[in-house]
XYZ file of C-alpha atoms in Angstrom:
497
model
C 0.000 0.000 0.000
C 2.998 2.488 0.978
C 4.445 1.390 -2.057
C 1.146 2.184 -4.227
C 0.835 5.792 -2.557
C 3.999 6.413 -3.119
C 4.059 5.612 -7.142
C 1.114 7.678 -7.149
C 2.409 10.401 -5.641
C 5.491 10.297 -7.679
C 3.021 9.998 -10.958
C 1.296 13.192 -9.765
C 4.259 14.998 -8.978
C 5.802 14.400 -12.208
C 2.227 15.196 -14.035
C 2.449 18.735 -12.027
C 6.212 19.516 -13.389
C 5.176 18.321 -16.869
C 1.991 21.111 -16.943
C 4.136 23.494 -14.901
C 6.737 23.013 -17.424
C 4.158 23.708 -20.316
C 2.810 26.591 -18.790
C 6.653 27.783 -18.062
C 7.324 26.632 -22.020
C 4.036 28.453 -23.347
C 4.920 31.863 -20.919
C 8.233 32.139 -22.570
C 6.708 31.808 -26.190
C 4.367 34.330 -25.477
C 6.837 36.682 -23.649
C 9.143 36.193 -26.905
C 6.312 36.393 -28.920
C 5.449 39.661 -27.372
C 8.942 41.371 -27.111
C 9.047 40.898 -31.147
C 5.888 42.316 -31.831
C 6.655 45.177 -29.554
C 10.287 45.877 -31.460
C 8.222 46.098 -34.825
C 5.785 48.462 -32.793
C 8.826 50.727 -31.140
C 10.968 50.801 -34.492
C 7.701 51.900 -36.562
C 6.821 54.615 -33.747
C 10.853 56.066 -34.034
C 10.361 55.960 -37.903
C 7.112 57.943 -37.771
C 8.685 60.522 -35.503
C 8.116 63.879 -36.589
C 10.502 66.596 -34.183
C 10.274 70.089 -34.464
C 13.503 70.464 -36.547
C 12.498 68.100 -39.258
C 9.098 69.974 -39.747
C 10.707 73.302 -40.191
C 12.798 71.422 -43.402
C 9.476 69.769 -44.549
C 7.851 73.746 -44.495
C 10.847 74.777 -46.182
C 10.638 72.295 -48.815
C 7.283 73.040 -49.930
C 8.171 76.910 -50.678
C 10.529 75.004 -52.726
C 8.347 73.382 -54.632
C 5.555 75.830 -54.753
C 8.130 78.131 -56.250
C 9.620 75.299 -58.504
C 5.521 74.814 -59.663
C 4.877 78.615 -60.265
C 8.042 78.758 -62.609
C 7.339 76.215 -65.002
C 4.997 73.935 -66.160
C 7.034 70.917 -66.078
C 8.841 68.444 -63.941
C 7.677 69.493 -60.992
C 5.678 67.746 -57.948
C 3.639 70.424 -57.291
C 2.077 71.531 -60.125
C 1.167 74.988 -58.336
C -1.929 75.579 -61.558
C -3.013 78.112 -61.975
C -7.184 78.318 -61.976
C -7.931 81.245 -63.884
C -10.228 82.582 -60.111
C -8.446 86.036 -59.806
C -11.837 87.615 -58.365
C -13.135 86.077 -55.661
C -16.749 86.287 -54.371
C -17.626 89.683 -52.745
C -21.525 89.303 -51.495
C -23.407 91.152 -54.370
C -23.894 87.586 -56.331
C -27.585 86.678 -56.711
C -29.688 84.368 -58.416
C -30.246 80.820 -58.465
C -27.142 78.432 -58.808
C -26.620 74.725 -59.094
C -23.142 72.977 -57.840
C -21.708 69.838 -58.560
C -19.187 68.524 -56.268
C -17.001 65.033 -57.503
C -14.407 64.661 -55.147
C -14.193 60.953 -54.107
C -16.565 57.622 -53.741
C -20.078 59.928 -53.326
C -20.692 63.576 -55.219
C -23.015 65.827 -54.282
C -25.691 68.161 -56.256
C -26.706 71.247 -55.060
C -28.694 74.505 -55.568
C -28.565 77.940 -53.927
C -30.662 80.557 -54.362
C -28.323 83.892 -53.600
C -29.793 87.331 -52.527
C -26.453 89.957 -52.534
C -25.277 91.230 -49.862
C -28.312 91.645 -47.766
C -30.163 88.902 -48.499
C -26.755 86.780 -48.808
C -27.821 82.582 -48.861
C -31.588 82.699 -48.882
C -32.177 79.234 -49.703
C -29.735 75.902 -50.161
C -30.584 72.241 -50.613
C -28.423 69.095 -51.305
C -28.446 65.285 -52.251
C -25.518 63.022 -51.961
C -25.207 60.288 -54.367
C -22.714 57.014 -53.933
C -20.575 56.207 -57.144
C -20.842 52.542 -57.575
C -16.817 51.315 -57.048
C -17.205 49.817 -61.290
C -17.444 53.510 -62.578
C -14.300 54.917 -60.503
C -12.359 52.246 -63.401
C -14.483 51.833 -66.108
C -15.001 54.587 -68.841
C -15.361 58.299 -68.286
C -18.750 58.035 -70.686
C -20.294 55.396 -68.093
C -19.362 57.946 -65.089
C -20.458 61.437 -66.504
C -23.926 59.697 -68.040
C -24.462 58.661 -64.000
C -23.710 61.836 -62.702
C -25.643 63.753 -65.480
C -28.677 61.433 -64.938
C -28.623 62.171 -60.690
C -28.524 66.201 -61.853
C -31.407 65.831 -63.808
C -33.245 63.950 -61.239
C -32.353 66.885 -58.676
C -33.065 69.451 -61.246
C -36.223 67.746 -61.249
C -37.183 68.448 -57.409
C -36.826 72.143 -57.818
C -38.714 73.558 -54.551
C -40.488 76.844 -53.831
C -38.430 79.262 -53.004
C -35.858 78.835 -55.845
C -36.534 80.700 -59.480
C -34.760 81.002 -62.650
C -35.085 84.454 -64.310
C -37.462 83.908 -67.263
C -35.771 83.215 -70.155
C -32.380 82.275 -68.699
C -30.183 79.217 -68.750
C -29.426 77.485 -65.325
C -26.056 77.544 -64.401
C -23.728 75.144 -62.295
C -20.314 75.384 -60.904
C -18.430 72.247 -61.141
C -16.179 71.248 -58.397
C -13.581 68.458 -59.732
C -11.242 67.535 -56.874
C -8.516 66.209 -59.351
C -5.879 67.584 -61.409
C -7.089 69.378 -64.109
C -4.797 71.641 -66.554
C -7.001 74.249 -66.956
C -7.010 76.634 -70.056
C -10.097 78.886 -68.787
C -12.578 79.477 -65.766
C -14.804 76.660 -67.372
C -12.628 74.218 -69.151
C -9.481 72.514 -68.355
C -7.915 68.873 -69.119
C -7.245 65.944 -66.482
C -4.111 65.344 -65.881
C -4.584 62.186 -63.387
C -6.742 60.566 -61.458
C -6.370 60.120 -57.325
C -8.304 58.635 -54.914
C -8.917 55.359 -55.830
C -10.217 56.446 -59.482
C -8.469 54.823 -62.720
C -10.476 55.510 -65.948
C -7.764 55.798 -68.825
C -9.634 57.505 -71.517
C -10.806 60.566 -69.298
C -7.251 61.401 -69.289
C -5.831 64.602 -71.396
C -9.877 65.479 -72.309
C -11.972 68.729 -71.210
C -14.146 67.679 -68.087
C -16.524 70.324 -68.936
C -16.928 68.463 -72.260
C -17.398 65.363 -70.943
C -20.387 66.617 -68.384
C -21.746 68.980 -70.616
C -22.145 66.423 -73.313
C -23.823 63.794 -70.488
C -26.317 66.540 -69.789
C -27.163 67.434 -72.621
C -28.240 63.475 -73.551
C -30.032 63.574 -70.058
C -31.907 66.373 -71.073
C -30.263 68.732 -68.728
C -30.605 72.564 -69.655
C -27.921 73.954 -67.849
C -24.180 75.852 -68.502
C -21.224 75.070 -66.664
C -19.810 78.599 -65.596
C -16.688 77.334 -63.392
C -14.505 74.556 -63.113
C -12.467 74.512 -59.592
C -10.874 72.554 -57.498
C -12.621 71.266 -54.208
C -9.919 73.761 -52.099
C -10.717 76.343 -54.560
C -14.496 76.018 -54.192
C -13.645 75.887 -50.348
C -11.568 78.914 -50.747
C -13.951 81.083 -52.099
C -16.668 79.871 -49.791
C -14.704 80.845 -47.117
C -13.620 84.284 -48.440
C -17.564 85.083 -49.106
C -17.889 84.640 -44.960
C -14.534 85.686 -44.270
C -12.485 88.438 -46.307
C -9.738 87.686 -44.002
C -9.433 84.000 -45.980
C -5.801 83.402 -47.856
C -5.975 79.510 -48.243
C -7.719 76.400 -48.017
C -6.786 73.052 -46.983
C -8.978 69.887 -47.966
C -8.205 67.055 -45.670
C -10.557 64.408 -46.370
C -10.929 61.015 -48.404
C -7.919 63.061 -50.276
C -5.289 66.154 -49.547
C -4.826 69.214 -51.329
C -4.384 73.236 -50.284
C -5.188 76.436 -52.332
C -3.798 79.785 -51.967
C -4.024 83.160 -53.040
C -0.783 84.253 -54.856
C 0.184 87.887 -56.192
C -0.041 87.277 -59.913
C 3.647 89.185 -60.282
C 5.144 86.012 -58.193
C 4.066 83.539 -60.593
C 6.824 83.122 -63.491
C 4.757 81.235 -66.032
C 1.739 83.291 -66.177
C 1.681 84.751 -69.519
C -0.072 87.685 -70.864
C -1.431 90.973 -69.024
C -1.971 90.436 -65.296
C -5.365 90.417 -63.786
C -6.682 93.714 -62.682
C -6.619 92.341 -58.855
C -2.837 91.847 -59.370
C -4.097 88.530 -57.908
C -4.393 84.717 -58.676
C -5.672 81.620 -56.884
C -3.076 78.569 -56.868
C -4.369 75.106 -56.560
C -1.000 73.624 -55.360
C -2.119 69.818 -55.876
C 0.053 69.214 -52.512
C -0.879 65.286 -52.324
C 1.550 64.623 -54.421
C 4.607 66.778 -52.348
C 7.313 64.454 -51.915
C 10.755 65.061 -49.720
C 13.754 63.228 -48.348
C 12.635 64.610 -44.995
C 8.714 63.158 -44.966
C 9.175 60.066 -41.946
C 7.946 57.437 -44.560
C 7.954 53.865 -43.319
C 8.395 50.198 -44.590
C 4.579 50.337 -44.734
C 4.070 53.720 -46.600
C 6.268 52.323 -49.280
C 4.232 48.684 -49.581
C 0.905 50.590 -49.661
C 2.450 53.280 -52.499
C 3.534 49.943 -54.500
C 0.231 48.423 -54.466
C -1.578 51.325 -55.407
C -3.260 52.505 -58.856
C -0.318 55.345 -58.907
C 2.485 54.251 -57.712
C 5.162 56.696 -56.756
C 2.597 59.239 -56.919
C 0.737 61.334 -54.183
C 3.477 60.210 -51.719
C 2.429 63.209 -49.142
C -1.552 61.928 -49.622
C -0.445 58.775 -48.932
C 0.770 59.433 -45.345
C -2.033 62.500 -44.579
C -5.591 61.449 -46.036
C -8.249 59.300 -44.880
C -8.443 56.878 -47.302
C -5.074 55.638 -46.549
C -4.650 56.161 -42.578
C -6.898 53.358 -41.743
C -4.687 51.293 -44.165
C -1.068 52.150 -43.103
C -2.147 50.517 -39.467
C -3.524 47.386 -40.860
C -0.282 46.793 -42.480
C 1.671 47.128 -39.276
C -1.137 45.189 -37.156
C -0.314 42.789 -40.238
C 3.001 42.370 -40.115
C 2.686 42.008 -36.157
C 0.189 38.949 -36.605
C 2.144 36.935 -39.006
C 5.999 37.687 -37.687
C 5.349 38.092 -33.809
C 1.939 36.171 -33.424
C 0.405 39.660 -32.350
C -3.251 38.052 -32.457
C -2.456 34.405 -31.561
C -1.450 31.438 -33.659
C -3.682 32.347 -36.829
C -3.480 35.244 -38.532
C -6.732 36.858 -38.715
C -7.711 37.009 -42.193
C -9.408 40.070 -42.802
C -6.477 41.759 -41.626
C -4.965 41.082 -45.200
C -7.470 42.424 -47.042
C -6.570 45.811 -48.253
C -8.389 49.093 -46.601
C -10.546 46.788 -44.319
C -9.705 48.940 -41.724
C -10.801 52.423 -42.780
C -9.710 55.929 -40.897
C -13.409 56.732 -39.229
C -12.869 53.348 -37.852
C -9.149 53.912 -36.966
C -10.932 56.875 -35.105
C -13.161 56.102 -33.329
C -10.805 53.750 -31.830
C -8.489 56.611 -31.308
C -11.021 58.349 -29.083
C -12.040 55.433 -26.884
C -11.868 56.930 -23.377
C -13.383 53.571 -21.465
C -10.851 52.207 -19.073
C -11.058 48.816 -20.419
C -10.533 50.508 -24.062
C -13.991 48.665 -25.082
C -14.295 50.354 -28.133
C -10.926 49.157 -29.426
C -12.161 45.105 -28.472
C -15.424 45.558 -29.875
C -13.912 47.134 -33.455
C -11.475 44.525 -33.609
C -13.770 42.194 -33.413
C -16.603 44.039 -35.599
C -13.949 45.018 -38.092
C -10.920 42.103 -38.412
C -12.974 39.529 -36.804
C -10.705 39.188 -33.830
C -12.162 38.587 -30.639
C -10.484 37.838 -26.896
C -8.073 40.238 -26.796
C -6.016 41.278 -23.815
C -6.083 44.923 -22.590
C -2.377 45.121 -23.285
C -2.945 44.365 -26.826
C -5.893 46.913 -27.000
C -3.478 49.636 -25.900
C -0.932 48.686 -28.250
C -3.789 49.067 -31.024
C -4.860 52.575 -29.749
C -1.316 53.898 -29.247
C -0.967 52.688 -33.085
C -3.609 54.928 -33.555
C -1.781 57.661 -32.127
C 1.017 57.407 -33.798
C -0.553 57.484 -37.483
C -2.941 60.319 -37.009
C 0.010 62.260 -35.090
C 2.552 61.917 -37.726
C -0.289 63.130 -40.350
C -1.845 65.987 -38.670
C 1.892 67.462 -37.917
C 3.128 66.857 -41.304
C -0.230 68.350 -42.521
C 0.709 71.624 -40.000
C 4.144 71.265 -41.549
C 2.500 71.949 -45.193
C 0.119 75.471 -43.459
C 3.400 76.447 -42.222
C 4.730 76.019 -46.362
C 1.702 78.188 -47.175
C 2.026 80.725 -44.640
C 5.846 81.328 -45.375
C 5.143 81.275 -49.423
C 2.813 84.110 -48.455
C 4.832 85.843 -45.694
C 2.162 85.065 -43.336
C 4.722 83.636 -40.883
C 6.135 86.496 -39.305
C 4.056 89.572 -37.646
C 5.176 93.009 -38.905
C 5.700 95.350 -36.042
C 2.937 97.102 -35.184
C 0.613 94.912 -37.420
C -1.681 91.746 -36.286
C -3.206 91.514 -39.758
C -5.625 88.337 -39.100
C -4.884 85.359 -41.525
C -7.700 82.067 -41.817
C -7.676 79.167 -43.338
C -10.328 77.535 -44.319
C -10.699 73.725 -43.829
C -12.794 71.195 -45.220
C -12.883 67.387 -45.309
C -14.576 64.650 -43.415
C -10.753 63.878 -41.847
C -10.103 67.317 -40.325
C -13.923 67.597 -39.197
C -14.531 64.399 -37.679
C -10.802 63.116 -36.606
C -11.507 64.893 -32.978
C -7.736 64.086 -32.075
C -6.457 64.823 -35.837
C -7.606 67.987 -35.787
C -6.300 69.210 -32.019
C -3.133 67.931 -32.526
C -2.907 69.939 -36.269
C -3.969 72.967 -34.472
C -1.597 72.974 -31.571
C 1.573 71.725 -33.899
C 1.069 74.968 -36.095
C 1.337 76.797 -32.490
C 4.472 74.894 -31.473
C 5.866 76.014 -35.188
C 5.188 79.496 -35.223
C 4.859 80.316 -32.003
C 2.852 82.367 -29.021
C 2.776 86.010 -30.727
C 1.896 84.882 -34.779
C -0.146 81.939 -33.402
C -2.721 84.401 -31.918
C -3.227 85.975 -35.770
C -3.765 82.502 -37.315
C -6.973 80.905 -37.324
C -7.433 77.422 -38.337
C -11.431 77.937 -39.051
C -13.501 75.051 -40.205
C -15.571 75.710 -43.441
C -18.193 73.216 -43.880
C -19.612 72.375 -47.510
C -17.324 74.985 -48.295
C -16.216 73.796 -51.862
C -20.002 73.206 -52.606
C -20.782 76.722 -52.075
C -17.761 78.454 -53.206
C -18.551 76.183 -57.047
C -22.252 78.618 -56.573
C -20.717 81.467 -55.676
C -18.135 81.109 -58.936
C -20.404 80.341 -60.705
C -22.323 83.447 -60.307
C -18.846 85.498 -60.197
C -18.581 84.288 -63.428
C -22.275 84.140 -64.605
C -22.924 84.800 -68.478
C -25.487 87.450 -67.115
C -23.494 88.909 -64.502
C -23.772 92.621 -66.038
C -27.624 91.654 -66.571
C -30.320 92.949 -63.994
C -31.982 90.765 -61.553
């Protein structure tokens, strides 16, 4: 019997060392397992680093290439074009307007009915319509006939409240939030598409001819009187409620900025200058490129796999429809080298832009100590469930890192504008006021993107000048500054009422 208790108790013991041996063996592998994933995290965080010093060279090269744009045509990563918008709105425009704003995966349609200066926006209605993802790469003929076709539609719904002068043409300012060489304040040629578009044989032809033609097989009555740029459009929205407006920044689905330049500082322009010695730049910034932009492993994988590669290089690390996407790649890369997630790599996690920037956000702005929101998206989102609280923080402070090292390199770009402009210094005894007005769903909804924008152009200019700058949201801007140049540029402009 002592025998018998004591084999037993020797079979025990050794069962207990064998499964505290496991649980030893298994507590190593995921200790190991851990301290890899967390030297990809730390060596991605040191690479996204954006100090103080490097920002001032990023600043510096943009007025670089803004002045490299602004000399010649060619060559040159900004292409600083000029829009042919050297008035912009003052208040006296009236009438009724229609806009059309294309500028990523929806466009909107919209119509304002404008009562000068006292009357100012009297009436404004919109409808947002979703491009299905086959247009954005099939022919430019398919895409214009479905935009012309959702115009006439809205045409269609015309309320009370909004009137056409008898015998007059409806008009419509088109916003077209991709490069466009333009040759007047209504015509102009794409140069490339962005954002996710890709339809070849829209390329080199007049976007006005392409709608214009649409419309006119939709039965559409109406005159395109401007062709601009979302930032324009935002631009001169903002200068109709603000004269103290210089610029606009778009950061949205895309990135671009818009200035106003003194016509005698650009090189290129030929013939007489404009009467208001003035001209609006649309920089096309997304595609700003430097040796001093923090670009990662990731940012260069992403660029390769995209529709343009080695192209929009500064869009590619600023926008939101590529945030979301540089963090799945390093949440990637941490499943299938360090086990990040477990033994399996959760699938989803390969699939390109599963993991979109709201989403990326509102993980961001979790405030729950158990960072709930974080678990829940993972799991919603990637389809990965269980996860410790350690790896949730990891996950938010990747967060972090991506929408810091964008909103500061976005700040880095104001500060371009600002010095182009000599809007950087304050002249003694001057505080002249200078705004900028923002648009995009990125900058508006980012909570946490958008703080840490405004208080990096602070840290880079400083107390005094930081108290003249405003960074002033401008919401729907580029819809209502297309209306508003529209009527600036109205065929019946010198017409009464």
């Amino acid at each position: 019997m002592g025998k018998l208790a004591v084999g037993t108790g020797v079979i025990c013991a050794a069962t207990v060392c064998a499964v505290a041996a496991l649980i030893i063996q298994r507590r190593m592998k995921n200790s190991a397992r851990w301290a890899k994933a967390m030297e990809f995290f730390k060596e991605f965080e040191k690479k996204c680093e954006t100090p103080i010093d490097r920002l001032y060279l990023v600043a510096d090269a943009m007025v670089d290439e803004m002045n490299a744009g602004l000399t010649s045509e060619d060559g040159n990563q900004l292409k600083m074009l000029i829009s042919y918008v050297d008035n912009l709105p003052t208040g006296d425009e009236h009438g009724l307007f229609y806009a059309l704003d294309l500028g990523g995966t929806n466009f909107r349609v919209l119509r304002v009915q404008l009562g000068g200066k006292e009357g100012r926006v009297l009436k404004q209605e919109s409808t947002e319509v979703s491009i299905p993802p086959q247009l954005m790469i099939g022919t430019s003929e398919e895409l214009f006939d479905f935009i012309a076709e959702a115009l006439a539609k809205f045409v269609a719904t015309e309320s009370e409240g909004f009137h056409v002068s008898p015998g007059r043409q409806r008009e419509l300012g088109f916003t077209f939030s991709f490069p466009v060489k333009q040759t007047s304040i209504a015509s102009g040629s794409l140069i490339r598409w962005t954002k996710g578009f890709s339809i070849d044989d829209a390329v080199g032809q007049d976007v006005v001819a392409q709608l214009t033609k649409s419309m006119e097989k939709k039965g559409v009555d109406m005159r395109v009187g401007a062709l601009v740029n979302d930032t324009i459009g935002t631009l001169a929205g903002g200068r109709y409620l603000n004269k103290d407006v210089v610029a606009a920044v778009i950061l949205g689905t895309g990135t671009n900025a818009a200035y106003v330049e003194r016509a005698s500082a650009i090189p290129k322009w030929k013939g007489p200058l404009p009467k208001s010695e003035e001209m609006v730049i649309n920089m096309e910034w997304g595609n700003f490129r430097s040796s001093h932009l923090p670009l990662t492993e990731y940012d260069h994988q992403l660029d390769v796999e995209s529709l343009n590669v080695g192209e929009q290089i500064f869009e590619k690390i600023i926008s939101g429809m590529y945030l979301g996407d540089i963090m799945r790649r390093v949440l990637l890369k941490m499943a299938e080298e360090a086990a990040f997630f477990g033994d399996t790599v959760p699938p989803k996690l390969s699939v390109p832009f599963v993991l979109r920037t709201p989403v990326m956000s509102a993980m961001h702005h979790d405030t729950s100590p158990d960072l709930k929101v974080v678990g829940s998206k993972l799991k919603e989102i990637l389809g990965i469930s269980n996860t410790t609280l350690r790896t949730r923080k990891v996950v938010f402070d990747l967060c972090n890192i991506v929408a810091t090292r964008g909103a500061r390199l976005s700040a880095a770009g104001i500060l371009g504008i600002l010095k182009k402009i000599g809007r950087d210094t304050v002249n003694e005894g001057q505080k002249q006021k200078t705004v900028i007005a923002m648009d995009g769903g990125l900058f508006e909804h980012y909570t946490e993107f958008r703080n840490c924008l405004k208080s990096t152009i602070k840290e880079l200019v400083g107390e005094e000048i930081a108290e003249t700058i405003v960074i002033d949201l401008a919401n729907d801007g580029s819809g209502l500054g297309a209306t508003l140049l529209a009527a600036s540029h109205s065929q019946y402009k010198d017409v009464e009422p």
